[in-house]
Short mmCIF file of C-alpha atoms in Angstrom, two decimals:
data_model
loop_
_atom_site.label_atom_id
_atom_site.label_comp_id
_atom_site.label_asym_id
_atom_site.label_seq_id
_atom_site.Cartn_x
_atom_site.Cartn_y
_atom_site.Cartn_z
CA MET A 23 13.13 -10.72 -39.36
CA LYS A 24 13.12 -7.01 -38.73
CA SER A 25 9.46 -6.45 -38.00
CA ASP A 26 9.25 -9.44 -35.72
CA LEU A 27 12.00 -8.20 -33.39
CA THR A 28 10.54 -4.69 -33.36
CA GLU A 29 7.09 -5.98 -32.53
CA ARG A 30 8.42 -8.17 -29.75
CA TYR A 31 10.29 -5.19 -28.33
CA ILE A 32 7.22 -2.95 -28.47
CA TYR A 33 5.09 -5.63 -26.90
CA ALA A 34 7.58 -6.04 -24.05
CA VAL A 35 7.59 -2.29 -23.38
CA THR A 36 3.85 -1.76 -23.51
CA LYS A 37 2.41 -4.90 -21.98
CA LYS A 38 2.58 -3.56 -18.44
CA LEU A 39 1.38 -0.05 -19.25
CA PRO A 40 -2.21 0.95 -18.44
CA TYR A 41 -4.59 -0.53 -20.96
CA LYS A 42 -5.77 2.83 -22.30
CA THR A 43 -2.34 4.07 -23.38
CA ARG A 44 -0.91 0.77 -24.56
CA GLU A 45 -2.00 0.90 -28.19
CA ASP A 46 -1.15 4.57 -28.51
CA VAL A 47 2.37 4.14 -27.20
CA ALA A 48 2.90 1.10 -29.42
CA ARG A 49 1.84 3.04 -32.49
CA GLU A 50 4.13 5.92 -31.64
CA LEU A 51 7.09 3.65 -30.95
CA ARG A 52 6.57 1.81 -34.24
CA THR A 53 6.91 5.03 -36.20
CA LEU A 54 9.85 6.15 -34.08
CA ILE A 55 11.79 2.94 -34.64
CA ASP A 56 11.02 3.15 -38.33
CA ASP A 57 12.30 6.73 -38.42
CA MET A 58 15.46 5.80 -36.59
CA LEU A 59 16.08 2.90 -38.97
CA LYS A 60 15.50 5.18 -41.95
CA GLU A 61 18.07 7.58 -40.65
CA ARG A 62 20.58 4.83 -40.04
CA CYS A 63 20.18 2.92 -43.28
CA GLY A 64 18.77 5.46 -45.70
CA ASP A 65 17.05 3.58 -48.50
CA MET A 66 18.86 0.32 -47.73
CA MET A 67 16.92 -2.52 -46.25
CA PRO A 68 17.75 -2.50 -42.51
CA THR A 69 19.43 -5.68 -41.33
CA ASP A 70 18.85 -7.51 -38.09
CA LYS A 71 21.92 -5.82 -36.72
CA ASP A 72 20.62 -2.37 -37.54
CA VAL A 73 17.40 -3.09 -35.71
CA LYS A 74 19.35 -4.24 -32.69
CA VAL A 75 21.52 -1.11 -32.69
CA VAL A 76 18.45 1.12 -32.84
CA LEU A 77 16.67 -0.80 -30.10
CA THR A 78 19.78 -0.69 -27.93
CA GLU A 79 19.77 3.05 -28.34
CA LEU A 80 16.22 3.11 -26.97
CA GLY A 81 17.24 1.02 -23.98
CA THR A 82 16.02 -2.32 -22.70
CA PRO A 83 12.25 -2.82 -22.69
CA THR A 84 12.23 -2.56 -18.90
CA GLU A 85 14.14 0.74 -18.96
CA LEU A 86 11.81 2.23 -21.53
CA TYR A 87 8.78 0.96 -19.65
CA GLU A 88 10.09 2.62 -16.46
CA GLN A 89 10.33 5.89 -18.37
CA TYR A 90 6.74 5.63 -19.52
CA ALA A 91 5.44 4.48 -16.19
CA GLY A 92 7.15 7.45 -14.54
CA ASP A 93 7.21 7.86 -10.82
CA GLY A 94 3.46 7.83 -10.38
CA LYS A 95 1.81 5.73 -7.71
CA ARG A 96 3.21 2.28 -8.13
CA CYS A 97 3.30 0.93 -4.61
CA LEU A 98 0.95 -0.96 -2.38
CA ILE A 99 1.92 0.82 0.83
CA GLY A 100 3.56 4.23 0.53
CA PRO A 101 5.94 6.14 2.78
CA ASN A 102 3.04 7.62 4.78
CA TYR A 103 2.11 4.25 6.14
CA TYR A 104 5.24 2.20 5.70
CA ASN A 105 6.75 2.68 9.16
CA THR A 106 3.50 1.96 10.98
CA TYR A 107 2.93 -0.99 8.68
CA LEU A 108 6.29 -2.53 9.56
CA PHE A 109 5.69 -1.85 13.23
CA VAL A 110 2.26 -3.51 13.30
CA LEU A 111 3.47 -6.39 11.16
CA LYS A 112 6.32 -7.12 13.55
CA LEU A 113 4.03 -6.79 16.54
CA VAL A 114 1.44 -9.16 15.10
CA LEU A 115 4.08 -11.69 14.07
CA ILE A 116 5.72 -11.61 17.50
CA CYS A 117 2.38 -12.01 19.31
CA GLU A 118 1.40 -14.77 16.96
CA THR A 119 4.65 -16.63 17.59
CA VAL A 120 4.46 -16.19 21.34
CA GLY A 121 0.79 -17.15 21.43
CA LEU A 122 1.30 -20.23 19.28
CA THR A 123 4.26 -21.34 21.33
CA VAL A 124 2.41 -20.98 24.59
CA ALA A 125 -0.58 -22.73 23.05
CA ALA A 126 1.61 -25.57 21.83
CA ILE A 127 3.19 -26.03 25.27
CA VAL A 128 -0.19 -25.99 26.98
CA SER A 129 -1.65 -28.56 24.59
CA ALA A 130 1.39 -30.73 25.15
CA VAL A 131 0.92 -30.55 28.90
CA VAL A 132 -2.83 -31.11 28.73
CA ASN A 133 -2.55 -34.02 26.35
CA GLY A 134 -0.14 -35.67 28.78
CA GLN A 135 0.53 -39.26 27.82
CA ASP A 136 -0.59 -38.97 24.17
CA PHE A 137 2.21 -36.51 23.60
CA ILE A 138 4.70 -37.37 20.85
CA TRP A 139 7.41 -34.75 20.79
CA TYR A 140 8.45 -34.79 17.13
CA GLN A 141 4.84 -34.66 16.03
CA ALA A 142 4.21 -31.74 18.34
CA ILE A 143 7.23 -29.87 16.99
CA MET A 144 6.20 -30.50 13.39
CA GLN A 145 2.74 -29.27 14.22
CA TRP A 146 4.11 -26.20 15.95
CA VAL A 147 6.32 -25.29 12.98
CA GLY A 148 3.42 -25.82 10.61
CA MET A 149 1.16 -23.59 12.68
CA LEU A 150 3.83 -20.90 12.94
CA PHE A 151 4.19 -20.93 9.19
CA SER A 152 0.53 -20.79 8.27
CA GLY A 153 -0.13 -18.32 11.09
CA ALA A 154 2.63 -16.04 9.84
CA ILE A 155 1.23 -16.15 6.32
CA SER A 156 -2.29 -15.23 7.39
CA ALA A 157 -0.99 -12.51 9.71
CA PHE A 158 1.14 -11.07 6.94
CA GLY A 159 -1.75 -11.22 4.49
CA PHE A 160 -4.19 -9.56 6.82
CA VAL A 161 -1.92 -6.73 7.96
CA THR A 162 -0.79 -6.02 4.41
CA ALA A 163 -4.35 -5.97 3.09
CA LEU A 164 -5.38 -3.63 5.88
CA PHE A 165 -2.63 -1.11 5.18
CA ALA A 166 -3.07 -1.40 1.42
CA PHE A 167 -6.68 -0.40 2.00
CA PHE A 168 -5.64 2.62 4.08
CA GLU A 169 -3.16 3.63 1.43
CA TYR A 170 -5.80 3.31 -1.25
CA LYS A 171 -8.35 5.40 0.63
CA GLU A 172 -5.88 8.10 1.56
CA ILE A 173 -4.25 8.92 -1.74
CA SER A 174 -5.35 12.54 -2.00
CA LEU A 175 -5.27 13.45 1.67
CA ASP A 176 -2.12 15.52 1.65
CA THR A 177 -2.91 17.80 -1.25
CA ASN A 178 -3.63 21.46 -0.74
CA SER A 179 -2.72 21.68 2.88
CA SER A 180 -1.84 25.17 4.06
CA PHE A 181 -0.18 26.13 7.32
CA ASP A 182 -3.56 27.11 8.74
CA ASP A 183 -4.82 23.59 8.18
CA LEU A 184 -2.13 22.07 10.35
CA PRO A 185 -3.78 20.47 13.35
CA PRO A 186 -2.90 21.85 16.80
CA VAL A 187 -0.37 19.93 18.88
CA PRO A 188 -2.48 17.59 21.00
CA LYS A 189 -2.29 17.92 24.76
CA LYS A 190 -1.08 14.93 26.70
CA GLU A 191 -4.55 13.71 27.68
CA GLU A 192 -5.83 14.04 24.11
CA THR A 193 -3.35 11.59 22.71
CA ILE A 194 -3.81 7.87 22.52
CA SER A 195 -0.71 6.23 23.87
CA LYS A 196 1.12 3.85 21.57
CA GLY A 197 1.25 1.34 24.40
CA GLU A 198 -2.53 1.17 24.55
CA SER A 199 -2.75 0.25 20.87
CA ILE A 200 0.12 -2.22 21.13
CA PHE A 201 -1.60 -3.89 24.04
CA GLY A 202 -4.87 -4.00 22.12
CA ILE A 203 -3.27 -5.59 19.07
CA ALA A 204 -1.35 -8.08 21.17
CA ILE A 205 -4.51 -9.11 23.02
CA SER A 206 -6.43 -9.57 19.77
CA VAL A 207 -3.73 -11.75 18.25
CA ILE A 208 -3.14 -13.83 21.36
CA PHE A 209 -6.89 -14.26 21.88
CA LEU A 210 -7.27 -15.57 18.36
CA VAL A 211 -4.29 -17.90 18.55
CA VAL A 212 -5.21 -19.32 21.93
CA PHE A 213 -8.84 -19.88 21.05
CA LEU A 214 -8.01 -21.54 17.78
CA ILE A 215 -5.16 -23.72 18.95
CA CYS A 216 -5.97 -24.68 22.49
CA PRO A 217 -9.23 -23.53 23.99
CA GLU A 218 -8.41 -26.15 26.63
CA ILE A 219 -6.30 -23.46 28.23
CA PHE A 220 -9.42 -22.10 29.86
CA MET A 221 -9.72 -24.64 32.58
CA CYS A 222 -11.66 -24.77 35.70
CA GLY A 223 -10.64 -26.74 38.72
CA VAL A 224 -13.25 -29.18 39.97
CA VAL A 225 -13.51 -30.78 43.39
CA ASP A 226 -12.33 -34.24 42.59
CA GLY A 227 -9.13 -32.75 41.26
CA LYS A 228 -9.98 -33.23 37.58
CA MET A 229 -9.70 -30.23 35.28
CA VAL A 230 -12.66 -29.55 33.02
CA PRO A 231 -12.29 -27.28 29.98
CA ILE A 232 -14.86 -24.52 29.72
CA PHE A 233 -15.29 -24.58 25.94
CA SER A 234 -15.97 -27.38 23.50
CA THR A 235 -12.80 -27.48 21.45
CA GLN A 236 -14.41 -28.87 18.34
CA VAL A 237 -17.19 -26.30 18.15
CA ILE A 238 -14.69 -23.49 18.59
CA ARG A 239 -12.48 -24.81 15.83
CA ASN A 240 -15.48 -25.12 13.52
CA THR A 241 -16.33 -21.47 14.00
CA TRP A 242 -12.78 -20.17 13.47
CA TYR A 243 -13.93 -17.59 10.89
CA ILE A 244 -16.03 -15.71 13.44
CA LEU A 245 -13.06 -15.53 15.79
CA PHE A 246 -10.86 -14.40 12.94
CA VAL A 247 -13.24 -11.58 12.00
CA PHE A 248 -13.54 -10.62 15.67
CA SER A 249 -9.76 -10.26 16.04
CA ALA A 250 -9.37 -8.59 12.68
CA LEU A 251 -11.90 -5.94 13.71
CA GLY A 252 -10.04 -5.35 16.95
CA ILE A 253 -6.72 -4.96 15.15
CA THR A 254 -8.22 -2.62 12.55
CA GLY A 255 -9.54 -0.34 15.27
CA GLU A 256 -6.21 -0.27 17.07
CA VAL A 257 -4.25 0.42 13.89
CA VAL A 258 -6.37 3.46 13.16
CA LYS A 259 -5.69 4.68 16.70
CA LEU A 260 -1.99 4.06 16.18
CA LEU A 261 -2.01 6.01 12.91
CA ASP A 262 -3.88 9.04 14.18
CA GLY A 263 -2.53 9.05 17.72
CA LYS A 264 -5.46 11.07 19.06
CA TYR A 265 -9.24 11.03 19.16
CA THR A 266 -10.04 12.12 15.63
CA LYS A 267 -13.36 11.66 13.90
CA ARG A 268 -11.82 8.79 11.98
CA VAL A 269 -10.80 7.05 15.19
CA MET A 270 -14.27 7.58 16.66
CA LEU A 271 -16.07 6.26 13.58
CA THR A 272 -13.78 3.24 13.18
CA THR A 273 -14.13 2.39 16.85
CA VAL A 274 -17.91 2.57 16.77
CA ILE A 275 -18.19 0.58 13.55
CA THR A 276 -15.69 -2.12 14.56
CA ASP A 277 -17.27 -2.38 18.02
CA VAL A 278 -20.75 -2.83 16.57
CA LEU A 279 -19.49 -5.48 14.14
CA SER A 280 -17.55 -7.18 16.96
CA ALA A 281 -20.70 -7.22 19.07
CA ILE A 282 -22.57 -8.90 16.22
CA CYS A 283 -19.78 -11.48 15.95
CA ALA A 284 -19.82 -12.10 19.70
CA VAL A 285 -23.59 -12.56 19.81
CA TRP A 286 -23.51 -14.82 16.76
CA TRP A 287 -20.69 -16.90 18.17
CA LEU A 288 -21.96 -17.26 21.72
CA SER A 289 -25.60 -17.91 20.79
CA ASN A 290 -24.41 -21.35 19.81
CA LYS A 291 -25.45 -23.52 22.75
CA ASN A 292 -22.81 -26.13 22.05
CA ILE A 293 -19.90 -23.80 22.51
CA ILE A 294 -19.64 -24.54 26.23
CA ASN A 295 -18.43 -27.95 27.21
CA PRO A 296 -21.61 -29.67 28.52
CA GLU A 297 -19.55 -31.38 31.17
CA PHE A 298 -18.42 -28.01 32.48
CA ALA A 299 -21.90 -26.57 32.67
CA SER A 300 -23.39 -29.48 34.54
CA ARG A 301 -20.51 -30.18 36.90
CA VAL A 302 -19.73 -26.64 37.87
CA GLY A 303 -23.39 -25.80 38.08
CA ALA A 304 -23.92 -28.73 40.42
CA LEU A 305 -21.00 -27.59 42.51
CA PHE A 306 -22.75 -24.46 43.65
CA GLU A 307 -26.25 -25.87 43.73
CA GLY A 308 -26.74 -25.75 47.44
CA ASP A 309 -24.77 -22.60 48.27
CA SER A 310 -25.79 -20.01 45.81
CA ALA A 311 -28.51 -20.07 43.23
CA PHE A 312 -26.93 -17.06 41.54
CA LEU A 313 -23.54 -18.66 40.98
CA ALA A 314 -25.12 -21.93 39.90
CA ASN A 315 -27.19 -20.06 37.40
CA MET A 316 -24.22 -18.09 36.16
CA PHE A 317 -22.17 -21.15 35.43
CA ALA A 318 -25.10 -23.03 33.94
CA ASN A 319 -25.54 -20.18 31.46
CA PHE A 320 -21.86 -19.42 31.22
CA GLN A 321 -21.92 -18.40 27.58
CA TYR A 322 -24.50 -15.67 28.19
CA PHE A 323 -22.45 -14.40 31.07
CA PHE A 324 -19.41 -14.36 28.81
CA MET A 325 -21.39 -12.62 26.06
CA GLY A 326 -22.53 -10.01 28.55
CA VAL A 327 -18.96 -9.28 29.58
CA ILE A 328 -17.84 -8.86 25.98
CA LEU A 329 -20.79 -6.64 25.05
CA PHE A 330 -20.24 -4.51 28.10
CA ALA A 331 -16.56 -4.06 27.26
CA LEU A 332 -17.40 -3.11 23.69
CA LEU A 333 -20.06 -0.67 24.79
CA LEU A 334 -17.67 0.88 27.27
CA ASP A 335 -15.01 1.27 24.57
CA CYS A 336 -17.56 2.93 22.27
CA VAL A 337 -18.79 5.34 24.89
CA VAL A 338 -15.31 6.27 26.14
CA THR A 339 -14.03 6.91 22.62
CA PHE A 340 -17.12 8.91 21.71
CA VAL A 341 -16.92 11.05 24.82
CA LYS A 342 -13.21 11.72 24.36
CA TRP A 343 -13.79 12.62 20.75
CA MET A 344 -16.54 15.07 21.74
CA LYS A 345 -14.35 16.54 24.41
CA TYR A 346 -11.07 16.91 22.53
CA SER A 347 -11.96 17.27 18.88
CA VAL A 348 -15.42 18.70 18.47
CA GLU A 349 -15.26 21.78 20.63
CA LYS A 350 -13.23 23.81 18.11
CA MET B 6 34.14 8.62 -4.44
CA ASN B 7 33.43 8.06 -8.08
CA ILE B 8 33.72 11.59 -9.47
CA ASP B 9 32.31 10.73 -12.88
CA GLU B 10 29.22 9.16 -11.40
CA VAL B 11 28.51 12.15 -9.17
CA VAL B 12 29.05 14.54 -12.08
CA SER B 13 26.72 12.69 -14.41
CA GLY B 14 24.09 12.47 -11.67
CA LEU B 15 24.24 16.22 -11.09
CA ILE B 16 24.13 17.01 -14.77
CA LEU B 17 21.11 14.79 -15.15
CA GLU B 18 19.35 16.69 -12.39
CA LEU B 19 20.26 20.04 -13.90
CA ARG B 20 18.98 18.98 -17.31
CA ARG B 21 15.68 17.53 -16.16
CA GLY B 22 13.86 20.78 -15.52
CA THR B 23 15.44 22.69 -18.37
CA LEU B 24 14.40 20.03 -20.87
CA ILE B 25 10.75 20.58 -20.02
CA LEU B 26 11.21 24.28 -20.56
CA LEU B 27 12.83 23.65 -23.95
CA VAL B 28 10.21 21.12 -25.03
CA LEU B 29 7.41 23.56 -24.23
CA ASN B 30 9.28 26.31 -26.05
CA GLN B 31 9.91 24.27 -29.21
CA LEU B 32 6.36 22.97 -29.36
CA GLN B 33 4.79 26.32 -30.04
CA GLU B 34 4.63 24.82 -33.52
CA PRO B 35 3.25 21.26 -33.77
CA LYS B 36 5.95 18.63 -34.09
CA TYR B 37 6.27 14.89 -33.71
CA GLY B 38 8.68 13.34 -31.27
CA TYR B 39 11.58 12.35 -33.48
CA ASN B 40 11.39 15.66 -35.26
CA LEU B 41 11.90 17.40 -31.91
CA VAL B 42 14.77 15.08 -30.92
CA LYS B 43 16.63 16.04 -34.10
CA GLU B 44 15.87 19.72 -33.68
CA LEU B 45 17.17 19.82 -30.12
CA GLN B 46 20.26 17.83 -31.08
CA GLU B 47 21.00 20.31 -33.85
CA HIS B 48 21.01 23.04 -31.25
CA GLY B 49 23.50 21.17 -29.12
CA ILE B 50 20.94 19.80 -26.66
CA PRO B 51 21.41 16.05 -26.68
CA ILE B 52 18.23 14.22 -25.77
CA GLU B 53 17.32 10.60 -26.26
CA ALA B 54 14.04 9.57 -27.79
CA ASN B 55 13.48 7.29 -24.81
CA THR B 56 13.46 10.36 -22.55
CA LEU B 57 11.54 12.72 -24.78
CA TYR B 58 8.65 10.43 -25.78
CA PRO B 59 7.58 9.56 -22.24
CA LEU B 60 8.18 13.18 -21.19
CA MET B 61 5.83 14.57 -23.84
CA ARG B 62 3.20 12.06 -22.81
CA ARG B 63 3.49 13.17 -19.19
CA LEU B 64 3.22 16.83 -20.16
CA GLU B 65 0.12 15.95 -22.12
CA THR B 66 -1.47 14.30 -19.08
CA GLN B 67 -0.64 17.46 -17.12
CA GLY B 68 -2.50 19.49 -19.74
CA LEU B 69 0.55 21.44 -20.95
CA LEU B 70 0.64 19.74 -24.34
CA ALA B 71 -2.04 18.47 -26.69
CA SER B 72 -1.58 15.83 -29.34
CA GLU B 73 -3.13 14.76 -32.60
CA TRP B 74 -2.52 11.80 -34.86
CA ASP B 75 -1.76 12.54 -38.46
CA THR B 76 -2.63 9.48 -40.49
CA ALA B 77 -2.62 11.14 -43.88
CA GLU B 78 0.96 10.13 -44.64
CA ALA B 79 2.47 6.68 -45.05
CA LYS B 80 3.50 6.48 -41.40
CA PRO B 81 1.02 7.56 -38.73
CA ARG B 82 2.58 10.32 -36.62
CA LYS B 83 1.54 11.85 -33.38
CA TYR B 84 1.98 15.61 -33.38
CA TYR B 85 2.29 17.51 -30.14
CA LYS B 86 1.61 21.20 -29.59
CA ILE B 87 1.59 23.43 -26.55
CA THR B 88 -1.81 24.24 -25.01
CA GLN B 89 -2.99 27.61 -23.73
CA ASP B 90 -2.19 26.59 -20.17
CA GLY B 91 1.18 25.42 -21.41
CA GLU B 92 1.81 28.83 -22.99
CA GLN B 93 1.16 30.56 -19.69
CA VAL B 94 3.42 28.18 -17.84
CA LEU B 95 6.10 28.59 -20.47
CA GLN B 96 6.09 32.38 -20.26
CA LYS B 97 6.39 32.39 -16.50
CA VAL B 98 9.06 29.72 -16.31
CA LYS B 99 11.00 31.40 -19.09
CA GLU B 100 11.12 34.69 -17.20
CA ASN B 101 12.21 32.86 -14.11
CA TRP B 102 14.90 30.98 -16.00
CA LYS B 103 16.35 34.18 -17.45
CA THR B 104 16.88 35.90 -14.13
CA PHE B 105 17.88 32.69 -12.38
CA SER B 106 20.49 31.65 -14.93
CA ALA B 107 21.85 35.20 -15.11
CA ASN B 108 22.28 35.22 -11.33
CA VAL B 109 23.87 31.79 -11.35
CA ASN B 110 26.31 32.80 -14.06
CA GLN B 111 27.23 35.92 -12.20
CA LEU B 112 28.11 33.90 -9.15
CA LEU B 113 30.00 31.27 -11.11
CA GLU B 114 32.07 33.76 -13.08
CA PRO B 115 32.17 37.02 -11.14
CA GLU B 116 35.01 38.48 -13.24
CA VAL B 117 32.77 38.68 -16.31
CA GLU B 118 31.07 41.84 -15.17
#
């Protein structure tokens, strides 16, 4: 069947083209193939073989599709971002692996006698795998978003538009961002896998965990968002390398959102192990009312520390931006 | 080194830009794709339909060509014609090509003074 093969060929070429041009290209190709067959066979009825020869001349459907698709934007993460993307991806994966491994060892030690080694190893491998997938997904989505927002940034740039070479103190060191990303990833991993790691020695020699493991695991999404915000901010710093307006805005926005997450997360009374609050509180009862109070309301103390750190980050970034970027 | 491969790669690169120039030049009169393929082939410029069709479409998106469907005949045909912008581009590139190719030829065959 001549028409059947032609139609299948045209369908294969056009199916991946943008919707708007699909029908138009198909119509044009139909006439073209017909013309080519006419030329080959004259008034004779073209055979199956003729159709195949003509289609071979046009190339495989994939080849022809490539021609139509051209070299327009057909990538998720382009050359502008690719190197940084790979770098951050590797960093996050390494931190995730290290964090998970440390977490696994700590849980093994803490769990003591209940420890079954093959189960622990299976669990560890499973966590590494699912952790790697979420890390990969998050980093890729983040950079795909940057790529998408930045498509037309490089057009029309003249020599006069080139930014001045930043002085040493204006730049944001790569190490700072790497450290920030590493901390975010390790924080997330440790809190999700073994919040028991935050221990507090108590007089009778027994260790009491600060946080309630179960409550923390149930609120994993807040922790995830918190870390994701931190990583996003650091990646923007890594990309720009100095205190640009973009860095300032991203920092302020991610810090505000992180603060909301922190308040939301730590307002939950149950997050602190009740045993910890009462025992440690009691420990200081006689000596210092301040310390007793601090440990009794440990989560608010913790919240305060986080909010202060976020505020400090905001202010420092804003001031540096004012100082290094605005004056010109 | 595969000489043939390098040669065909270079020739492909040389042809790419010149083909656009020729397509713009030949489309000062409206033509449909296959018509243009035949015309160029007759003048010793081999071009495959699978190169020309996507190329014309790209030039249309760039605003150098305009197209119109002719459905009056038995087979619907898409006719392409150069636009005013295309004309301007063509004139400039043509001038450039003339001096450039003359200079290239002079260097390649200096004895033909």
